[in-house]
Amino acid sequence: MVKRPRRLRVNDGMRALVRETRLTAENLIYPLFVVEGKGVVNEISSMPGVYHFSIDTLLIELDEVIQLGIPAILLFGVTNKKDLSGSECYNPDGLIQRAIKAVKERHPELLVAADVCLCEYTSHGHCGVIKDNKILNDETVELLVKSAISYARAGADIIAPSDMMDGRVKAIRNGMDKHGYTDVAIMSYSAKYASSFYSPFREAAQSAPSFGDRKTYQMDYCNKKEAIREVELDIEEGADIIMVKPALSYLDIINEIDHHFYIPIAAYHVSGEYAMIKAAVEKGWLDEKKAVMECVISMKRAGADIIITYYSKDIARWLREEAYGLKELR
Ligand code: PBG
């Protein structure tokens, strides 16, 4: 007798019945870039379809995000108030602090995650304080704690440290608890690799390092066991959600972590992964909707619970169209 797996692929209904992985808008976090000024909506050249928003235009953008059923955003501040130690990151009246306040005032139900890192605020573009060309870990952690507390004070629901310093999750947890922000969650960039796929973001956030690279703090992409150790540490230190970044070239890491730990996993579909698809679509080489859905479903299939992607709005829209009878999507 011939075994016939094709029986379960025979038509739309049968395929839907046995489908193992589903994505909904509720799985998505939408990253956004905030700049100073008023009325700003500037497309980022390295990331077509992604914009710099001032706080007022950000609020308008969020009306649509909420209407699409996306539950959370991740905010990045782009400012020219930079100095050697990135002190703007804990200015109570800083750009992100004001943005968080404004967003929570207008949309209290929307989850606001704030990226905590120094690279958008340091004049040299590194994620930490520098002395004699070295990134100082513990001195950096102190500043990150101050930044996290000030974002929590402004109303952030989730603090997302992306710096990769050692011990920062524990320090941030302790600092926030001491100030009464026990309900603010930590989504830690736990397995963050030193990746070429961040370069469009660095243009968007004006955060490229002015010398050297990030290899003394971000992970070597040849390593997998190290990712497990990093995640283990972050869980011990108090992370509520852990993250793998980038996503597509690291599906094995997501999968391994999914087998090892019982904690929500976020996969960051980063700027370079976004830009690659955009560029191929512009050339007419890929079908955007099909390519994007295949990529993000693969992240969920690997074990991610949450997908952070610049495609969030498109995905939510496509999923909605599907609900109205277009059959091609998952
Ligand atoms: C800040 C940070 C970066 C990204 C998220 N947070 C850049 C970097 O580490 O160089 C990258 C996000 C993306 O590429 O979409 N440290």
mmCIF file of C-alpha atoms and ligand atoms in Angstrom:
data_model
loop_
_atom_site.group_PDB
_atom_site.id
_atom_site.type_symbol
_atom_site.label_atom_id
_atom_site.label_comp_id
_atom_site.label_asym_id
_atom_site.label_seq_id
_atom_site.Cartn_x
_atom_site.Cartn_y
_atom_site.Cartn_z
ATOM 1 C CA MET A 1 0.000 0.000 0.000
ATOM 2 C CA VAL A 2 1.307 3.456 -0.918
ATOM 3 C CA LYS A 3 1.381 5.909 2.000
ATOM 4 C CA ARG A 4 -0.326 9.076 0.755
ATOM 5 C CA PRO A 5 0.493 12.248 2.755
ATOM 6 C CA ARG A 6 -0.996 14.248 -0.128
ATOM 7 C CA ARG A 7 -4.471 13.291 1.158
ATOM 8 C CA LEU A 8 -4.101 15.981 3.799
ATOM 9 C CA ARG A 9 -3.206 18.597 1.197
ATOM 10 C CA VAL A 10 -6.081 17.953 -1.147
ATOM 11 C CA ASN A 11 -7.930 21.286 -0.785
ATOM 12 C CA ASP A 12 -8.157 24.505 1.244
ATOM 13 C CA GLY A 13 -10.402 22.996 3.895
ATOM 14 C CA MET A 14 -8.200 19.977 4.519
ATOM 15 C CA ARG A 15 -5.062 22.108 4.605
ATOM 16 C CA ALA A 16 -6.684 24.484 7.096
ATOM 17 C CA LEU A 17 -7.796 21.572 9.266
ATOM 18 C CA VAL A 18 -4.290 20.153 9.670
ATOM 19 C CA ARG A 19 -2.396 23.455 9.720
ATOM 20 C CA GLU A 20 0.088 23.400 12.612
ATOM 21 C CA THR A 21 1.146 27.038 12.871
ATOM 22 C CA ARG A 22 -0.989 30.137 12.879
ATOM 23 C CA LEU A 23 -0.084 33.750 13.218
ATOM 24 C CA THR A 24 -2.430 36.493 14.362
ATOM 25 C CA ALA A 25 -2.021 40.244 14.700
ATOM 26 C CA GLU A 26 -1.878 39.644 18.454
ATOM 27 C CA ASN A 27 1.563 38.040 18.053
ATOM 28 C CA LEU A 28 3.069 41.229 16.653
ATOM 29 C CA ILE A 29 5.139 44.090 18.023
ATOM 30 C CA TYR A 30 5.563 47.078 15.704
ATOM 31 C CA PRO A 31 8.868 49.009 16.022
ATOM 32 C CA LEU A 32 8.717 52.781 15.474
ATOM 33 C CA PHE A 33 11.296 55.587 15.252
ATOM 34 C CA VAL A 34 10.574 58.869 17.012
ATOM 35 C CA VAL A 35 12.296 62.176 16.220
ATOM 36 C CA GLU A 36 12.064 65.731 17.580
ATOM 37 C CA GLY A 37 9.874 68.314 15.886
ATOM 38 C CA LYS A 38 6.314 68.637 14.709
ATOM 39 C CA GLY A 39 4.485 67.212 11.737
ATOM 40 C CA VAL A 40 7.421 65.000 10.734
ATOM 41 C CA VAL A 41 6.720 61.953 8.547
ATOM 42 C CA ASN A 42 10.013 61.170 6.781
ATOM 43 C CA GLU A 43 10.565 57.915 4.986
ATOM 44 C CA ILE A 44 13.842 56.216 5.957
ATOM 45 C CA SER A 45 15.809 55.643 2.754
ATOM 46 C CA SER A 46 17.284 52.292 3.818
ATOM 47 C CA MET A 47 13.859 51.030 4.935
ATOM 48 C CA PRO A 48 11.145 51.986 2.429
ATOM 49 C CA GLY A 49 7.749 52.066 4.127
ATOM 50 C CA VAL A 50 9.274 52.868 7.539
ATOM 51 C CA TYR A 51 9.209 56.469 8.784
ATOM 52 C CA HIS A 52 10.640 58.901 11.282
ATOM 53 C CA PHE A 53 7.685 60.319 13.200
ATOM 54 C CA SER A 54 7.556 63.264 15.543
ATOM 55 C CA ILE A 55 5.388 62.645 18.599
ATOM 56 C CA ASP A 56 2.279 64.278 17.100
ATOM 57 C CA THR A 57 2.382 62.241 13.877
ATOM 58 C CA LEU A 58 3.278 59.097 15.831
ATOM 59 C CA LEU A 59 -0.011 59.400 17.684
ATOM 60 C CA ILE A 60 -1.909 59.530 14.404
ATOM 61 C CA GLU A 61 -0.006 56.506 13.101
ATOM 62 C CA LEU A 62 -0.959 54.619 16.249
ATOM 63 C CA ASP A 63 -4.677 55.083 15.596
ATOM 64 C CA GLU A 64 -4.187 52.808 12.597
ATOM 65 C CA VAL A 65 -1.949 50.358 14.483
ATOM 66 C CA ILE A 66 -4.627 49.922 17.135
ATOM 67 C CA GLN A 67 -7.386 49.651 14.583
ATOM 68 C CA LEU A 68 -5.434 46.781 12.992
ATOM 69 C CA GLY A 69 -5.387 44.884 16.303
ATOM 70 C CA ILE A 70 -1.634 45.080 16.929
ATOM 71 C CA PRO A 71 -1.236 44.994 20.729
ATOM 72 C CA ALA A 72 2.266 46.429 21.197
ATOM 73 C CA ILE A 73 4.838 48.860 19.816
ATOM 74 C CA LEU A 74 8.590 49.168 20.390
ATOM 75 C CA LEU A 75 9.921 52.714 20.491
ATOM 76 C CA PHE A 76 13.336 53.975 19.407
ATOM 77 C CA GLY A 77 14.427 57.568 19.897
ATOM 78 C CA VAL A 78 16.455 59.341 17.241
ATOM 79 C CA THR A 79 18.030 62.493 18.614
ATOM 80 C CA ASN A 80 21.050 64.653 18.013
ATOM 81 C CA LYS A 81 21.415 65.304 21.737
ATOM 82 C CA LYS A 82 24.363 62.964 22.051
ATOM 83 C CA ASP A 83 27.315 62.934 24.426
ATOM 84 C CA LEU A 84 30.064 60.560 25.544
ATOM 85 C CA SER A 85 27.920 58.744 28.107
ATOM 86 C CA GLY A 86 24.538 58.989 26.371
ATOM 87 C CA SER A 87 23.037 60.973 29.247
ATOM 88 C CA GLU A 88 19.952 61.920 27.210
ATOM 89 C CA CYS A 89 18.670 58.351 27.724
ATOM 90 C CA TYR A 90 17.650 59.151 31.299
ATOM 91 C CA ASN A 91 16.570 62.761 30.837
ATOM 92 C CA PRO A 92 13.081 62.812 32.434
ATOM 93 C CA ASP A 93 12.036 65.198 29.674
ATOM 94 C CA GLY A 94 13.847 63.308 26.898
ATOM 95 C CA LEU A 95 12.321 62.411 23.553
ATOM 96 C CA ILE A 96 11.307 58.837 24.387
ATOM 97 C CA GLN A 97 10.061 59.790 27.845
ATOM 98 C CA ARG A 98 7.782 62.413 26.257
ATOM 99 C CA ALA A 99 6.731 59.992 23.529
ATOM 100 C CA ILE A 100 5.782 57.267 26.014
ATOM 101 C CA LYS A 101 3.739 59.725 28.079
ATOM 102 C CA ALA A 102 1.899 61.024 25.039
ATOM 103 C CA VAL A 103 1.165 57.541 23.707
ATOM 104 C CA LYS A 104 -0.091 56.197 27.040
ATOM 105 C CA GLU A 105 -2.267 59.275 27.495
ATOM 106 C CA ARG A 106 -3.958 58.824 24.132
ATOM 107 C CA HIS A 107 -3.920 54.998 23.993
ATOM 108 C CA PRO A 108 -3.694 53.557 27.510
ATOM 109 C CA GLU A 109 -4.515 50.070 26.248
ATOM 110 C CA LEU A 110 -1.616 49.913 23.768
ATOM 111 C CA LEU A 111 1.455 48.156 25.191
ATOM 112 C CA VAL A 112 4.507 50.362 24.916
ATOM 113 C CA ALA A 113 7.907 48.706 24.923
ATOM 114 C CA ALA A 114 10.956 50.967 25.160
ATOM 115 C CA ASP A 115 14.321 49.890 23.780
ATOM 116 C CA VAL A 116 16.974 50.581 26.402
ATOM 117 C CA CYS A 117 20.460 51.143 25.013
ATOM 118 C CA LEU A 118 23.027 53.910 24.833
ATOM 119 C CA CYS A 119 23.888 53.724 21.136
ATOM 120 C CA GLU A 120 21.216 56.191 20.017
ATOM 121 C CA TYR A 121 22.493 58.659 22.622
ATOM 122 C CA THR A 122 26.285 58.349 22.592
ATOM 123 C CA SER A 123 28.393 60.570 20.358
ATOM 124 C CA HIS A 124 30.534 57.543 19.381
ATOM 125 C CA GLY A 125 27.528 55.295 18.629
ATOM 126 C CA HIS A 126 28.576 52.423 20.882
ATOM 127 C CA CYS A 127 26.101 50.775 23.237
ATOM 128 C CA GLY A 128 28.165 51.567 26.333
ATOM 129 C CA VAL A 129 30.491 54.006 28.031
ATOM 130 C CA ILE A 130 34.024 53.957 26.645
ATOM 131 C CA LYS A 131 37.383 54.307 28.346
ATOM 132 C CA ASP A 132 40.688 53.644 26.557
ATOM 133 C CA ASN A 133 38.756 52.211 23.600
ATOM 134 C CA LYS A 134 37.019 49.652 25.831
ATOM 135 C CA ILE A 135 33.300 49.405 26.560
ATOM 136 C CA LEU A 136 32.910 49.549 30.331
ATOM 137 C CA ASN A 137 30.307 47.036 31.452
ATOM 138 C CA ASP A 138 29.334 48.004 34.981
ATOM 139 C CA GLU A 139 29.428 51.761 34.409
ATOM 140 C CA THR A 140 27.148 51.246 31.398
ATOM 141 C CA VAL A 141 24.730 49.099 33.405
ATOM 142 C CA GLU A 142 24.267 51.941 35.914
ATOM 143 C CA LEU A 143 23.154 54.260 33.113
ATOM 144 C CA LEU A 144 20.877 51.629 31.604
ATOM 145 C CA VAL A 145 19.148 51.233 34.963
ATOM 146 C CA LYS A 146 18.579 54.987 35.122
ATOM 147 C CA SER A 147 17.185 54.937 31.597
ATOM 148 C CA ALA A 148 14.887 51.975 32.321
ATOM 149 C CA ILE A 149 13.523 53.626 35.457
ATOM 150 C CA SER A 150 12.830 56.860 33.623
ATOM 151 C CA TYR A 151 10.986 55.001 30.829
ATOM 152 C CA ALA A 152 8.995 53.088 33.457
ATOM 153 C CA ARG A 153 8.175 56.362 35.186
ATOM 154 C CA ALA A 154 6.953 57.767 31.871
ATOM 155 C CA GLY A 155 4.558 54.815 31.602
ATOM 156 C CA ALA A 156 6.333 52.094 29.587
ATOM 157 C CA ASP A 157 4.793 48.638 29.986
ATOM 158 C CA ILE A 158 7.853 46.738 28.787
ATOM 159 C CA ILE A 159 11.555 47.568 29.085
ATOM 160 C CA ALA A 160 13.677 46.041 26.342
ATOM 161 C CA PRO A 161 17.421 46.213 27.032
ATOM 162 C CA SER A 162 19.307 45.768 23.742
ATOM 163 C CA ASP A 163 22.836 46.641 24.850
ATOM 164 C CA MET A 164 24.161 43.117 25.691
ATOM 165 C CA MET A 165 26.067 44.225 28.812
ATOM 166 C CA ASP A 166 26.460 41.553 31.493
ATOM 167 C CA GLY A 167 24.170 41.712 34.507
ATOM 168 C CA ARG A 168 21.889 44.391 33.147
ATOM 169 C CA VAL A 169 18.634 42.459 33.492
ATOM 170 C CA LYS A 170 19.164 41.897 37.206
ATOM 171 C CA ALA A 171 20.224 45.492 37.775
ATOM 172 C CA ILE A 172 17.237 46.852 35.833
ATOM 173 C CA ARG A 173 14.823 44.527 37.663
ATOM 174 C CA ASN A 174 16.198 45.574 41.054
ATOM 175 C CA GLY A 175 16.191 49.244 40.121
ATOM 176 C CA MET A 176 12.623 49.192 38.819
ATOM 177 C CA ASP A 177 11.383 47.204 41.827
ATOM 178 C CA LYS A 178 13.015 49.631 44.225
ATOM 179 C CA HIS A 179 11.144 52.480 42.573
ATOM 180 C CA GLY A 180 7.822 50.656 42.682
ATOM 181 C CA TYR A 181 7.660 49.546 39.016
ATOM 182 C CA THR A 182 7.203 45.890 39.886
ATOM 183 C CA ASP A 183 4.583 45.447 37.147
ATOM 184 C CA VAL A 184 6.786 46.673 34.313
ATOM 185 C CA ALA A 185 7.997 43.659 32.329
ATOM 186 C CA ILE A 186 11.473 43.071 30.928
ATOM 187 C CA MET A 187 11.827 41.755 27.396
ATOM 188 C CA SER A 188 15.533 41.108 27.150
ATOM 189 C CA TYR A 189 17.504 41.016 23.917
ATOM 190 C CA SER A 190 19.145 37.859 25.267
ATOM 191 C CA ALA A 191 20.638 36.229 22.191
ATOM 192 C CA LYS A 192 21.584 39.266 20.168
ATOM 193 C CA TYR A 193 24.165 38.513 17.525
ATOM 194 C CA ALA A 194 26.733 40.889 16.020
ATOM 195 C CA SER A 195 24.957 40.947 12.685
ATOM 196 C CA SER A 196 25.331 42.651 9.327
ATOM 197 C CA PHE A 197 21.535 42.776 9.140
ATOM 198 C CA TYR A 198 21.285 45.808 11.454
ATOM 199 C CA SER A 199 22.799 48.283 9.020
ATOM 200 C CA PRO A 200 19.555 49.804 7.689
ATOM 201 C CA PHE A 201 18.491 50.359 11.315
ATOM 202 C CA ARG A 202 21.721 52.148 12.129
ATOM 203 C CA GLU A 203 20.967 54.617 9.366
ATOM 204 C CA ALA A 204 17.416 54.994 10.707
ATOM 205 C CA ALA A 205 18.540 55.454 14.311
ATOM 206 C CA GLN A 206 21.752 57.313 13.469
ATOM 207 C CA SER A 207 23.522 54.869 15.780
ATOM 208 C CA ALA A 208 26.354 53.339 13.760
ATOM 209 C CA PRO A 209 29.535 53.067 15.841
ATOM 210 C CA SER A 210 32.041 55.714 14.742
ATOM 211 C CA PHE A 211 34.920 53.241 15.200
ATOM 212 C CA GLY A 212 35.310 49.496 15.616
ATOM 213 C CA ASP A 213 32.348 47.147 15.825
ATOM 214 C CA ARG A 214 30.039 45.614 18.429
ATOM 215 C CA LYS A 215 31.749 42.226 18.668
ATOM 216 C CA THR A 216 32.900 42.613 22.281
ATOM 217 C CA TYR A 217 29.298 42.756 23.449
ATOM 218 C CA GLN A 218 27.042 41.274 20.753
ATOM 219 C CA MET A 219 27.376 37.541 20.113
ATOM 220 C CA ASP A 220 29.451 35.665 17.572
ATOM 221 C CA TYR A 221 27.071 34.179 15.022
ATOM 222 C CA CYS A 222 29.061 30.928 14.988
ATOM 223 C CA ASN A 223 27.782 30.107 18.486
ATOM 224 C CA LYS A 224 24.671 28.323 19.696
ATOM 225 C CA LYS A 225 25.519 27.057 23.201
ATOM 226 C CA GLU A 226 26.428 30.591 24.142
ATOM 227 C CA ALA A 227 22.900 31.695 23.263
ATOM 228 C CA ILE A 228 21.490 29.125 25.671
ATOM 229 C CA ARG A 229 23.790 30.412 28.418
ATOM 230 C CA GLU A 230 22.792 34.012 27.742
ATOM 231 C CA VAL A 231 19.102 33.120 27.897
ATOM 232 C CA GLU A 232 19.595 31.083 31.050
ATOM 233 C CA LEU A 233 21.305 34.039 32.729
ATOM 234 C CA ASP A 234 18.610 36.481 31.678
ATOM 235 C CA ILE A 235 15.869 34.207 33.007
ATOM 236 C CA GLU A 236 17.719 33.856 36.323
ATOM 237 C CA GLU A 237 18.155 37.617 36.432
ATOM 238 C CA GLY A 238 14.436 38.209 36.020
ATOM 239 C CA ALA A 239 13.602 38.542 32.298
ATOM 240 C CA ASP A 240 9.898 37.971 31.526
ATOM 241 C CA ILE A 241 10.302 37.575 27.770
ATOM 242 C CA ILE A 242 13.520 36.697 25.998
ATOM 243 C CA MET A 243 14.465 37.667 22.476
ATOM 244 C CA VAL A 244 16.480 36.219 19.626
ATOM 245 C CA LYS A 245 17.809 38.700 17.103
ATOM 246 C CA PRO A 246 18.009 38.626 14.103
ATOM 247 C CA ALA A 247 15.372 36.007 13.334
ATOM 248 C CA LEU A 248 15.653 34.338 9.942
ATOM 249 C CA SER A 249 19.274 33.241 10.077
ATOM 250 C CA TYR A 250 18.772 32.152 13.679
ATOM 251 C CA LEU A 251 15.757 29.840 13.525
ATOM 252 C CA ASP A 252 17.891 27.037 14.981
ATOM 253 C CA ILE A 253 18.596 29.224 18.015
ATOM 254 C CA ILE A 254 14.885 29.992 18.492
ATOM 255 C CA ASN A 255 14.099 26.302 18.235
ATOM 256 C CA GLU A 256 16.788 25.273 20.713
ATOM 257 C CA ILE A 257 15.632 27.871 23.239
ATOM 258 C CA ASP A 258 12.032 26.758 22.771
ATOM 259 C CA HIS A 259 13.084 23.229 23.758
ATOM 260 C CA HIS A 260 15.126 24.345 26.754
ATOM 261 C CA PHE A 261 12.979 26.931 28.504
ATOM 262 C CA TYR A 262 9.378 27.705 29.342
ATOM 263 C CA ILE A 263 9.288 31.428 28.713
ATOM 264 C CA PRO A 264 7.805 33.552 25.921
ATOM 265 C CA ILE A 265 10.239 33.993 23.032
ATOM 266 C CA ALA A 266 10.293 37.056 20.800
ATOM 267 C CA ALA A 267 11.973 36.931 17.391
ATOM 268 C CA TYR A 268 13.188 40.245 15.968
ATOM 269 C CA HIS A 269 12.780 40.328 12.189
ATOM 270 C CA VAL A 270 15.398 43.054 11.838
ATOM 271 C CA SER A 271 15.884 45.965 9.471
ATOM 272 C CA GLY A 272 18.168 44.105 7.039
ATOM 273 C CA GLU A 273 15.728 41.225 6.769
ATOM 274 C CA TYR A 274 12.982 43.747 6.036
ATOM 275 C CA ALA A 275 15.103 45.653 3.517
ATOM 276 C CA MET A 276 16.087 42.480 1.658
ATOM 277 C CA ILE A 277 12.490 41.604 0.930
ATOM 278 C CA LYS A 278 11.620 45.204 0.032
ATOM 279 C CA ALA A 279 14.503 45.368 -2.441
ATOM 280 C CA ALA A 280 13.579 42.087 -4.125
ATOM 281 C CA VAL A 281 9.935 43.164 -4.319
ATOM 282 C CA GLU A 282 10.944 46.475 -5.887
ATOM 283 C CA LYS A 283 12.823 44.517 -8.540
ATOM 284 C CA GLY A 284 9.752 42.385 -9.143
ATOM 285 C CA TRP A 285 11.569 39.239 -8.002
ATOM 286 C CA LEU A 286 9.391 38.329 -5.004
ATOM 287 C CA ASP A 287 5.713 38.487 -4.122
ATOM 288 C CA GLU A 288 5.796 40.639 -0.984
ATOM 289 C CA LYS A 289 2.814 39.170 0.836
ATOM 290 C CA LYS A 290 3.805 35.566 0.200
ATOM 291 C CA ALA A 291 7.477 36.095 1.048
ATOM 292 C CA VAL A 292 6.751 37.983 4.271
ATOM 293 C CA MET A 293 4.181 35.474 5.509
ATOM 294 C CA GLU A 294 6.520 32.570 4.793
ATOM 295 C CA CYS A 295 9.302 34.273 6.765
ATOM 296 C CA VAL A 296 7.261 35.207 9.821
ATOM 297 C CA ILE A 297 5.443 31.863 9.975
ATOM 298 C CA SER A 298 8.833 30.131 9.905
ATOM 299 C CA MET A 299 9.784 32.085 13.039
ATOM 300 C CA LYS A 300 6.617 30.952 14.796
ATOM 301 C CA ARG A 301 7.096 27.396 13.611
ATOM 302 C CA ALA A 302 10.627 27.460 15.055
ATOM 303 C CA GLY A 303 9.157 28.381 18.446
ATOM 304 C CA ALA A 304 8.762 32.158 18.631
ATOM 305 C CA ASP A 305 5.625 33.408 20.369
ATOM 306 C CA ILE A 306 6.080 37.060 19.471
ATOM 307 C CA ILE A 307 7.337 38.554 16.207
ATOM 308 C CA ILE A 308 8.820 42.034 16.181
ATOM 309 C CA THR A 309 8.616 43.267 12.606
ATOM 310 C CA TYR A 310 8.460 46.443 10.514
ATOM 311 C CA TYR A 311 5.910 44.504 8.433
ATOM 312 C CA SER A 312 3.424 44.342 11.350
ATOM 313 C CA LYS A 313 0.845 46.657 9.788
ATOM 314 C CA ASP A 314 0.959 44.882 6.426
ATOM 315 C CA ILE A 315 0.688 41.477 8.085
ATOM 316 C CA ALA A 316 -2.274 42.560 10.209
ATOM 317 C CA ARG A 317 -3.956 43.943 7.096
ATOM 318 C CA TRP A 318 -3.299 40.789 5.062
ATOM 319 C CA LEU A 319 -4.615 38.578 7.859
ATOM 320 C CA ARG A 320 -7.734 40.694 7.975
ATOM 321 C CA GLU A 321 -8.254 40.383 4.211
ATOM 322 C CA GLU A 322 -7.884 36.643 4.610
ATOM 323 C CA ALA A 323 -10.642 36.643 7.197
ATOM 324 C CA TYR A 324 -12.828 38.211 4.495
ATOM 325 C CA GLY A 325 -12.236 35.285 2.198
ATOM 326 C CA LEU A 326 -8.866 35.534 0.486
ATOM 327 C CA LYS A 327 -7.505 32.045 0.784
ATOM 328 C CA GLU A 328 -3.814 32.339 0.097
ATOM 329 C CA LEU A 329 -2.623 33.232 3.600
ATOM 330 C CA ARG A 330 -2.092 31.328 6.814
HETATM 331 C C1 PBG B 1 20.260 49.130 19.670
HETATM 332 C C2 PBG B 1 19.501 48.315 18.690
HETATM 333 C C3 PBG B 1 19.851 47.926 17.386
HETATM 334 C C4 PBG B 1 18.736 47.252 16.863
HETATM 335 C C5 PBG B 1 17.776 47.233 17.863
HETATM 336 N N1 PBG B 1 18.265 47.883 18.976
HETATM 337 C C6 PBG B 1 21.072 48.188 16.585
HETATM 338 C C7 PBG B 1 22.359 47.592 16.927
HETATM 339 O O1 PBG B 1 22.503 46.825 17.898
HETATM 340 O O2 PBG B 1 23.309 47.948 16.255
HETATM 341 C C8 PBG B 1 18.629 46.680 15.479
HETATM 342 C C9 PBG B 1 17.235 46.551 14.959
HETATM 343 C C10 PBG B 1 17.138 46.325 13.481
HETATM 344 O O3 PBG B 1 18.133 46.131 12.764
HETATM 345 O O4 PBG B 1 15.990 46.332 13.013
HETATM 346 N N2 PBG B 1 21.365 48.513 20.229
#
